[in-house]
Coordinates of N, CA and C in Angstrom, one line a residue:
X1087 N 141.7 8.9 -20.3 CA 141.0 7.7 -20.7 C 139.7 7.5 -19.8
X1088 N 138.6 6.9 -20.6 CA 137.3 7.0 -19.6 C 137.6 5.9 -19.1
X1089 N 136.7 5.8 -17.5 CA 136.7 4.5 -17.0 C 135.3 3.8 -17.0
X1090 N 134.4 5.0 -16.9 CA 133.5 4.4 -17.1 C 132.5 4.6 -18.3
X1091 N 131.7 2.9 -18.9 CA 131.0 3.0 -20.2 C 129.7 3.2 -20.2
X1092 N 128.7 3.6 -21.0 CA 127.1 2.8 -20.8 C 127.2 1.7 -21.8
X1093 N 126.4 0.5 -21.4 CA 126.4 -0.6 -22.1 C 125.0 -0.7 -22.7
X1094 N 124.6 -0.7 -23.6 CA 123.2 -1.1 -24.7 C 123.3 -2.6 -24.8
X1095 N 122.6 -3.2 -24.1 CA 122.5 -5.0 -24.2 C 120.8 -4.6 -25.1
X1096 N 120.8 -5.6 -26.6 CA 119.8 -6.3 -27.1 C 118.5 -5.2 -27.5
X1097 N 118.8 -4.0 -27.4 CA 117.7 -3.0 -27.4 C 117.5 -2.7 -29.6
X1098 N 116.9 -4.3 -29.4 CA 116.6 -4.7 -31.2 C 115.1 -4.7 -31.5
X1099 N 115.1 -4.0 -33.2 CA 113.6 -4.3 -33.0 C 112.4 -5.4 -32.5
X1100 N 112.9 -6.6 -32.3 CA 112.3 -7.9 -31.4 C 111.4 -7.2 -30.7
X1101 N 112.3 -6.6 -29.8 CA 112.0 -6.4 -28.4 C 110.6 -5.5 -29.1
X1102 N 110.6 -4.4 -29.7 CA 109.7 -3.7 -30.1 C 108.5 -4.4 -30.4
X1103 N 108.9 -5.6 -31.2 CA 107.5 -6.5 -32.0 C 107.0 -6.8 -30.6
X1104 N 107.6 -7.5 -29.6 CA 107.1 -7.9 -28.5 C 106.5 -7.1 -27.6
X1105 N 106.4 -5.8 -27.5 CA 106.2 -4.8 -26.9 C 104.7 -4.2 -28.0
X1106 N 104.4 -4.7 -29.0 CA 103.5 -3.8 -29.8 C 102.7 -5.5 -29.9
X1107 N 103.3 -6.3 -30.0 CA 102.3 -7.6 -30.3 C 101.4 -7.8 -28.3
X1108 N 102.1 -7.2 -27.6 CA 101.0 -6.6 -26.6 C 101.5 -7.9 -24.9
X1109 N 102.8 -8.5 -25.5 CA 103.5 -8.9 -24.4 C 103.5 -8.6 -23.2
X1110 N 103.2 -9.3 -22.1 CA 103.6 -8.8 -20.4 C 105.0 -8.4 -20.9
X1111 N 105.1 -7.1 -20.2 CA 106.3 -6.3 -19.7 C 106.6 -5.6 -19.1
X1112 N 107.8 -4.8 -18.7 CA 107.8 -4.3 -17.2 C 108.7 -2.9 -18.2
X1113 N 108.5 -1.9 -17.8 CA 109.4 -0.5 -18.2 C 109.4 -0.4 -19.4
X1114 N 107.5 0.1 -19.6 CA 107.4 0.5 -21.1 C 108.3 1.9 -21.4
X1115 N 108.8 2.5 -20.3 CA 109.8 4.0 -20.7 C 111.1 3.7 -20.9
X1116 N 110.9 2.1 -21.0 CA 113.1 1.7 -21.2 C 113.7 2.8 -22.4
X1117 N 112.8 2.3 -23.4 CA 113.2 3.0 -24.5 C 114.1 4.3 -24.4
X1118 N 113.0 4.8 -23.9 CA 113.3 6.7 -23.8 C 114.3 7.1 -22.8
X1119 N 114.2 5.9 -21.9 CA 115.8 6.0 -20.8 C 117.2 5.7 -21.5
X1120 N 116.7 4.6 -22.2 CA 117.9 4.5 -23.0 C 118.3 5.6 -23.5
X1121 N 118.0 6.4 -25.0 CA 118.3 7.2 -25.7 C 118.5 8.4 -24.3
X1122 N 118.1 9.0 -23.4 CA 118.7 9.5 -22.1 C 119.9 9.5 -21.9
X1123 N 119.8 8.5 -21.4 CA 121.0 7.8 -21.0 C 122.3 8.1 -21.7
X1124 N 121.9 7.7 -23.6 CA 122.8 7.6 -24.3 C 123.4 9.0 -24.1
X1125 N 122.4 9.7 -24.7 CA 122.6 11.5 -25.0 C 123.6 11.9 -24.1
X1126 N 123.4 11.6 -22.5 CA 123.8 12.3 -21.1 C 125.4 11.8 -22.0
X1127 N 125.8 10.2 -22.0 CA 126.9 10.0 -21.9 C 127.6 10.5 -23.1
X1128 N 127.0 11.2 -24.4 CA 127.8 11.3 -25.3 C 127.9 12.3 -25.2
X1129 N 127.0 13.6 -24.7 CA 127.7 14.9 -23.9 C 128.4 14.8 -23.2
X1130 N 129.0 14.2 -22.5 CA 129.9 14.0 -21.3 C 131.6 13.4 -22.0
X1131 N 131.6 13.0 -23.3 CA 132.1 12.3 -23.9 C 133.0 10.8 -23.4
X1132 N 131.6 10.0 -23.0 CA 132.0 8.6 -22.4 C 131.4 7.8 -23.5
X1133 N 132.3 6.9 -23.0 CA 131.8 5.6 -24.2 C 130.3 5.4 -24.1
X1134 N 129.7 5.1 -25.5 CA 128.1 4.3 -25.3 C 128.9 2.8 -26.4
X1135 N 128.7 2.1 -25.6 CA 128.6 0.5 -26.5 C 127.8 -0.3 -26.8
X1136 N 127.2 -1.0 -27.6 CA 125.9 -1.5 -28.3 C 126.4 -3.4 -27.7
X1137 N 125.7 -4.1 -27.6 CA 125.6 -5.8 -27.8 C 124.0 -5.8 -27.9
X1138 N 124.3 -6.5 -29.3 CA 123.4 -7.1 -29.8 C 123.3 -8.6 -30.1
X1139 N 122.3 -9.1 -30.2 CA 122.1 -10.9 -30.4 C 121.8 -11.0 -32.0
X1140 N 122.7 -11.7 -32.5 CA 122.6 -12.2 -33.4 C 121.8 -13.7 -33.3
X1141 N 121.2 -14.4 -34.2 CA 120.3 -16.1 -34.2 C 121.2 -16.4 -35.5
X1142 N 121.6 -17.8 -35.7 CA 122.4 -18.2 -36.6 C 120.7 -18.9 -37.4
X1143 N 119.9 -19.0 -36.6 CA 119.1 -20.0 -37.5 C 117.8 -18.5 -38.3
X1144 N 117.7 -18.9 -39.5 CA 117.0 -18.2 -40.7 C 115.6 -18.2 -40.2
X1145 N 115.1 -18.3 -39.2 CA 113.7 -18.6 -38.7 C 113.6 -17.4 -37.4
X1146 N 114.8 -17.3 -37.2 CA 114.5 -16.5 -35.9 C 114.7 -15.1 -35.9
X1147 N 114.0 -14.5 -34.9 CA 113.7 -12.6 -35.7 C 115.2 -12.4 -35.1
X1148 N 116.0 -12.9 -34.2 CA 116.9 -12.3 -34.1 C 118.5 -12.7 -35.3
X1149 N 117.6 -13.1 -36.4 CA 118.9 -13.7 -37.4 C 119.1 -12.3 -38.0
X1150 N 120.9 -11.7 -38.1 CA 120.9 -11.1 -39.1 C 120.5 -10.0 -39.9
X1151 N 119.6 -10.8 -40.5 CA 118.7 -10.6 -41.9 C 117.3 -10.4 -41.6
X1152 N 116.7 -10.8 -40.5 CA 115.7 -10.6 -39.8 C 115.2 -8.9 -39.5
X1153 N 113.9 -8.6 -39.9 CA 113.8 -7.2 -39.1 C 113.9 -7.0 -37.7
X1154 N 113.8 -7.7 -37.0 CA 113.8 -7.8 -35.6 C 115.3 -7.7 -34.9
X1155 N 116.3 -7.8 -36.0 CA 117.7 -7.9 -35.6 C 117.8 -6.3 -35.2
X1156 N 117.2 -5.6 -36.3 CA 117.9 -4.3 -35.8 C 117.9 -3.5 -34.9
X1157 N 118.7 -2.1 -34.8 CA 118.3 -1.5 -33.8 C 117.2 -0.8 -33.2
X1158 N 116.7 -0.7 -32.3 CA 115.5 -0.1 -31.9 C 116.3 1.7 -31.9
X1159 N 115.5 2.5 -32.4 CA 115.9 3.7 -32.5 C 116.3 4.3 -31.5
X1160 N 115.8 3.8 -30.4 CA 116.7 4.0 -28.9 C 118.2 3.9 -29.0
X1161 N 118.3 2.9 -29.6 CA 119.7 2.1 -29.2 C 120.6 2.2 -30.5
X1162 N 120.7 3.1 -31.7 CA 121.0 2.9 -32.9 C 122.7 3.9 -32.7
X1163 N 123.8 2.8 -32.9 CA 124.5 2.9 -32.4 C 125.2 4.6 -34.0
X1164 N 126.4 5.3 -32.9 CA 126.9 6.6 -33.5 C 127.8 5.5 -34.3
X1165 N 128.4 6.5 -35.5 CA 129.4 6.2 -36.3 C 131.0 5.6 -35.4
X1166 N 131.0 6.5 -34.6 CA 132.3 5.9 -33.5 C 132.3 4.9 -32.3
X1167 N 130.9 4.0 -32.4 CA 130.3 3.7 -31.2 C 130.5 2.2 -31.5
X1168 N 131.3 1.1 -30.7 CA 131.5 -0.2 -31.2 C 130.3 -0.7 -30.9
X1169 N 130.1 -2.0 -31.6 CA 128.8 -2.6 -31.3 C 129.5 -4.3 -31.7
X1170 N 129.1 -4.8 -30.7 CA 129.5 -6.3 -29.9 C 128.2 -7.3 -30.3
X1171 N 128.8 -8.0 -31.0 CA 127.5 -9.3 -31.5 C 127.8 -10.5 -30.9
X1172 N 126.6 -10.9 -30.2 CA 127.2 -12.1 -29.3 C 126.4 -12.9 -29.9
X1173 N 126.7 -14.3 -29.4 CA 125.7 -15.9 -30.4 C 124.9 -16.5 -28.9
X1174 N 125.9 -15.7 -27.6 CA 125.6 -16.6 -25.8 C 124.4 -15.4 -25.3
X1175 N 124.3 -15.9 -24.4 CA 123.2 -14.9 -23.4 C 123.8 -13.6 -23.0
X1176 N 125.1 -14.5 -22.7 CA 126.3 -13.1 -21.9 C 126.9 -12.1 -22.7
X1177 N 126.9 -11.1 -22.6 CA 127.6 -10.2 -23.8 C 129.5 -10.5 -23.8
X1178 N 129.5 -11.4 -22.5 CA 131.3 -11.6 -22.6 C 131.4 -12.9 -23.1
X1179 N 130.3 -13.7 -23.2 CA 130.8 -15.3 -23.3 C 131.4 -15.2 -25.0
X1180 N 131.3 -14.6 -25.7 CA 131.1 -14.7 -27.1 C 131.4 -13.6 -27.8
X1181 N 132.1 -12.3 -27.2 CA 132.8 -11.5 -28.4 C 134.1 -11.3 -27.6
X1182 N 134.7 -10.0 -27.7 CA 135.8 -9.3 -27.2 C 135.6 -8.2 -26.7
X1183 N 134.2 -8.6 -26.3 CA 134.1 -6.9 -25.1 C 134.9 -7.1 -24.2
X1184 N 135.6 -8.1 -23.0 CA 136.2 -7.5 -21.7 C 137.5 -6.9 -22.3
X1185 N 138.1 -7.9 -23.5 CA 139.1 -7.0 -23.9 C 139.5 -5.6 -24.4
X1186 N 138.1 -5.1 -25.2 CA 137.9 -3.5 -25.4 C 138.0 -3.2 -24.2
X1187 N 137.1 -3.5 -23.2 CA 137.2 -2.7 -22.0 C 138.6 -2.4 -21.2
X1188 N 139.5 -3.5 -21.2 CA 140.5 -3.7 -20.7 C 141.6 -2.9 -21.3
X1189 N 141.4 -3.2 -22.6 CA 142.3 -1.8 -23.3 C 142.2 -0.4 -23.3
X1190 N 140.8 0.0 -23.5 CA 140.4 0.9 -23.0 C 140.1 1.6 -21.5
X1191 N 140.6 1.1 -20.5 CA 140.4 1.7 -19.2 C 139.3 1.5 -18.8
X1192 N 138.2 0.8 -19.0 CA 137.0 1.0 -18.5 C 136.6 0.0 -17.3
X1193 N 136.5 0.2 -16.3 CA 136.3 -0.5 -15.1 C 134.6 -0.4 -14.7
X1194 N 133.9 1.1 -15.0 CA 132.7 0.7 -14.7 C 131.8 0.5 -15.8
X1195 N 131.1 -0.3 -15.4 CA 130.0 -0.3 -16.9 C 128.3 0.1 -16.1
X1196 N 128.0 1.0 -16.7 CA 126.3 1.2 -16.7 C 125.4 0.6 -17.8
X1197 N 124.6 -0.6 -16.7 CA 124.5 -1.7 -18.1 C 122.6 -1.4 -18.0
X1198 N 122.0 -0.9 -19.5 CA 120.6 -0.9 -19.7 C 120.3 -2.1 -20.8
X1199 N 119.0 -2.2 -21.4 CA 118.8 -3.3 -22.3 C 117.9 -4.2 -22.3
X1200 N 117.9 -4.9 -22.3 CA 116.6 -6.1 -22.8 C 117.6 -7.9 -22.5
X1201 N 117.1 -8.8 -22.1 CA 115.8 -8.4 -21.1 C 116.2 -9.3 -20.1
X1202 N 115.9 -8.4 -19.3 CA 115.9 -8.4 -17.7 C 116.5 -9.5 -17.1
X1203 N 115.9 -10.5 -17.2 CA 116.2 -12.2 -16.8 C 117.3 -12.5 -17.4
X1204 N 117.3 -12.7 -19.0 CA 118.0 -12.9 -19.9 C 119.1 -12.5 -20.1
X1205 N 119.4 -11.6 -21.2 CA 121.2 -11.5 -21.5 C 121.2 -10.0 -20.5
X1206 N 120.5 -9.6 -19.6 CA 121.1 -8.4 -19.2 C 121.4 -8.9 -17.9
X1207 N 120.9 -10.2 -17.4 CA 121.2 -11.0 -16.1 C 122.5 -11.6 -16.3
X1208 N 122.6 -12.6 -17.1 CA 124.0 -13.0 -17.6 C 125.1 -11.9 -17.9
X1209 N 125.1 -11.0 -18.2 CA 126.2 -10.2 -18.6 C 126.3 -9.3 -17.3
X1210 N 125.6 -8.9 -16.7 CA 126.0 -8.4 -15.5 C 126.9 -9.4 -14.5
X1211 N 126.0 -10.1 -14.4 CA 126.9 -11.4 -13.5 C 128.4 -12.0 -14.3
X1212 N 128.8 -11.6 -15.5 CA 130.0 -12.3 -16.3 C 130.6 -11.0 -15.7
X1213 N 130.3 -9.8 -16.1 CA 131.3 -8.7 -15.6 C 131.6 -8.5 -14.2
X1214 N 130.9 -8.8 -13.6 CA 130.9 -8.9 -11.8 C 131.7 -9.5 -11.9
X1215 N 131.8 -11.2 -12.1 CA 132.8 -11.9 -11.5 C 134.4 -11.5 -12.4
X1216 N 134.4 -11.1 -13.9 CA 135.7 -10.4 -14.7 C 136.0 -9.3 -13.9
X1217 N 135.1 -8.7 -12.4 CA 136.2 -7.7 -11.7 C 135.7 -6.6 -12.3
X1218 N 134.5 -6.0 -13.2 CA 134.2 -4.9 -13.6 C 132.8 -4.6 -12.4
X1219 N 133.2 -3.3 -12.1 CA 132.1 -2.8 -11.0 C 131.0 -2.3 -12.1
X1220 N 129.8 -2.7 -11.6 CA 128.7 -3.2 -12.5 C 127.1 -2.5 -11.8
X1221 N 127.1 -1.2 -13.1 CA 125.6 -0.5 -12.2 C 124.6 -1.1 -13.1
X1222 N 123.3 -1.5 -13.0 CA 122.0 -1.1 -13.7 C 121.3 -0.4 -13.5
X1223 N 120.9 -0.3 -14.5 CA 119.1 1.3 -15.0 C 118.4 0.5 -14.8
X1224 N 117.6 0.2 -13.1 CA 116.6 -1.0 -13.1 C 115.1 -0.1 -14.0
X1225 N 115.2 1.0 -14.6 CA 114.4 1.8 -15.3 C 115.1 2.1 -16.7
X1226 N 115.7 1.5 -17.2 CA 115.8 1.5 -18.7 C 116.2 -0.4 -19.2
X1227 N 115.8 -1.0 -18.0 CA 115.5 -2.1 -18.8 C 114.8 -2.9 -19.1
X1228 N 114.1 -3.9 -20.3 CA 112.7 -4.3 -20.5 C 113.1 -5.4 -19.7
X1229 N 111.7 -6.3 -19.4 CA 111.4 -7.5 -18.9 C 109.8 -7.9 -19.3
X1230 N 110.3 -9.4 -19.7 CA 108.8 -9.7 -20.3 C 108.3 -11.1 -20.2
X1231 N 107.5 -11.6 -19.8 CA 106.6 -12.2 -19.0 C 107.4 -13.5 -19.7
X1232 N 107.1 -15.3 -19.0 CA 107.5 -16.1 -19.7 C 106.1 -17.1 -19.4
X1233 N 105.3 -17.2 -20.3 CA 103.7 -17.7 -20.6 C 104.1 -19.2 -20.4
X1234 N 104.9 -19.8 -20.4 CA 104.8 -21.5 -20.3 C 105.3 -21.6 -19.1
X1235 N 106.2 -20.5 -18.3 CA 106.3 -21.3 -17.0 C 105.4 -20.5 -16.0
X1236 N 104.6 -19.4 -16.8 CA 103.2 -18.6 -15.7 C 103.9 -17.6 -15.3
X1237 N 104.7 -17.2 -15.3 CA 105.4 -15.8 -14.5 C 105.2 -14.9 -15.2
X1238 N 104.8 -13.5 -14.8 CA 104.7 -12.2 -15.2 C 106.0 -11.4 -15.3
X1239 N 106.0 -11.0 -16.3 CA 106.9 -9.7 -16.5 C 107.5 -9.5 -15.3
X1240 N 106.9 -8.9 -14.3 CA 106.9 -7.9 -13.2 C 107.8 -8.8 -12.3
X1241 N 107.0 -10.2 -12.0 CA 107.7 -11.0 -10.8 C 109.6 -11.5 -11.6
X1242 N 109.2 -11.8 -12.5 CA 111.0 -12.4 -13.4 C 111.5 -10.9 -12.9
X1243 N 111.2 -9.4 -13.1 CA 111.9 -8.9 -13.0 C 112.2 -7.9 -11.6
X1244 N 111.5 -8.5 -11.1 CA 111.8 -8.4 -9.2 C 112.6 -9.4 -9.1
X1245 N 112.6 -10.3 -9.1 CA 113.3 -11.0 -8.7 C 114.8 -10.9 -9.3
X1246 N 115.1 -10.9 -10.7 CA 115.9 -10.5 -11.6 C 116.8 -9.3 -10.4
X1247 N 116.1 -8.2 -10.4 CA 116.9 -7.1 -9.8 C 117.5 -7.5 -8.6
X1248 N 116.7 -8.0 -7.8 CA 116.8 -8.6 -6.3 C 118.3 -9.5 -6.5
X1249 N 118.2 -10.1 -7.0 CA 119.3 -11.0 -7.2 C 120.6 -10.5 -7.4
X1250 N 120.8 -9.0 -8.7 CA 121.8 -8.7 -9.0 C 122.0 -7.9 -8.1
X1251 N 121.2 -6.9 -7.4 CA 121.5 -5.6 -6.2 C 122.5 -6.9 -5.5
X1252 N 122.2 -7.6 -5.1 CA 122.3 -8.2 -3.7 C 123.9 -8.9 -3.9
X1253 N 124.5 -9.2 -4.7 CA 125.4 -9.7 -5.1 C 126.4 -9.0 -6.2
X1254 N 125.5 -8.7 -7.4 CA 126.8 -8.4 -9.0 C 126.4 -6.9 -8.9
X1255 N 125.6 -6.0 -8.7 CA 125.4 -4.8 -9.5 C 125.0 -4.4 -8.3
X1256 N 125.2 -2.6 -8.2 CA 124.7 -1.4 -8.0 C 123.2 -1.6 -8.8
X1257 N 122.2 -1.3 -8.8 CA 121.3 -1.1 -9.2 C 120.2 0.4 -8.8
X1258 N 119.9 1.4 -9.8 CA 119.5 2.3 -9.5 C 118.7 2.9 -11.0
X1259 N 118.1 4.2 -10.8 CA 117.2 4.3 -11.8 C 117.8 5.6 -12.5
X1260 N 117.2 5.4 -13.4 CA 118.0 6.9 -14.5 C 118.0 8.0 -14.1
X1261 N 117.0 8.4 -13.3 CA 117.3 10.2 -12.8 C 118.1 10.0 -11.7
X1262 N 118.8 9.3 -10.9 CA 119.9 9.6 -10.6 C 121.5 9.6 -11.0
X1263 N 121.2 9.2 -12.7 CA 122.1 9.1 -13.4 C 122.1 10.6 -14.5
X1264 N 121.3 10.8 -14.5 CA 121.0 12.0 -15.1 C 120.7 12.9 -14.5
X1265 N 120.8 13.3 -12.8 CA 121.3 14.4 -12.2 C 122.1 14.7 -12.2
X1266 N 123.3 14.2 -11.9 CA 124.8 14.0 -12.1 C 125.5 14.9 -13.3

């Protein structure tokens, strides 16, 4: 049984509109780390798991129905690959991923995705404290600027990292994941 997973947090077309509508952001090569990443793990035959955000309200690109919901081609989950719909920030507050994990043996998770501050902050920090030893691809995850409170991409996601090294996550970058 594997123990350890890669985790796909939110890597939905959104993130793309925001990345092409010309957004501050940080790791325009997330993308191509991801799909890396995935490839390494599904040669290796480890779990890849998807969480995605669903929006309950009809107005927002992440509803559903929305083009923005779907997956970014990076992140477009295999036929055998579960994919976890959360409605919270955290990918644990709101489905039955610790449970998969728990059933399935998995104790480490290698978590990439979108975005940075956001559900990829909260969900590292939910698994940290559920007792799952918790790496990030500080290079396959986006981060993108927040214009009403003045902060750049870059600084949310220094700081973002800083925070989780130092406390919830291992944090490291894809080619030492893909030397291995």
């Amino acid at each position: 049984m594997a123990t350890t997973a890669l985790i796909i947090i939110d890597m939905q077309m959104d993130m793309q509109q925001r990345i092409e509508a010309g957004r501050d952001h940080v790791n325009p090569e997330a993308p191509a780390r991801v799909a890396d990443l995935a490839s390494a793990f599904r040669r290796k035959g480890l779990p890849v798991l998807h969480i995605r955000h669903a929006d309950e309200s009809p107005a927002s690109p992440l509803h559903p129905d929305a083009p923005g919901y779907r997956a970014m081609p990076c992140a477009e989950n295999l036929e055998n690959e579960p994919v976890f719909v959360k409605r919270t920030s955290s990918g644990f507050a709101s489905t039955d991923l610790a449970d998969y994990l728990r059933e399935n043996g998995i104790n480490d998770l290698v978590v990439t995705g979108a975005v940075a501050g956001f559900c990829v902050n909260s969900t590292v920090r939910a698994g940290s404290d559920l007792g799952f030893r918790m790496t990030v691809v500080r290079d396959a995850v986006l981060g993108f600027d927040m214009p009403s409170a003045h902060l750049s991409a870059r600084s949310i996601f220094d700081v973002t990292m800083a925070h989780l090294e130092s406390d919830f996550a291992k944090v490291v970058d894809a080619a030492s994941l893909l030397a291995d």
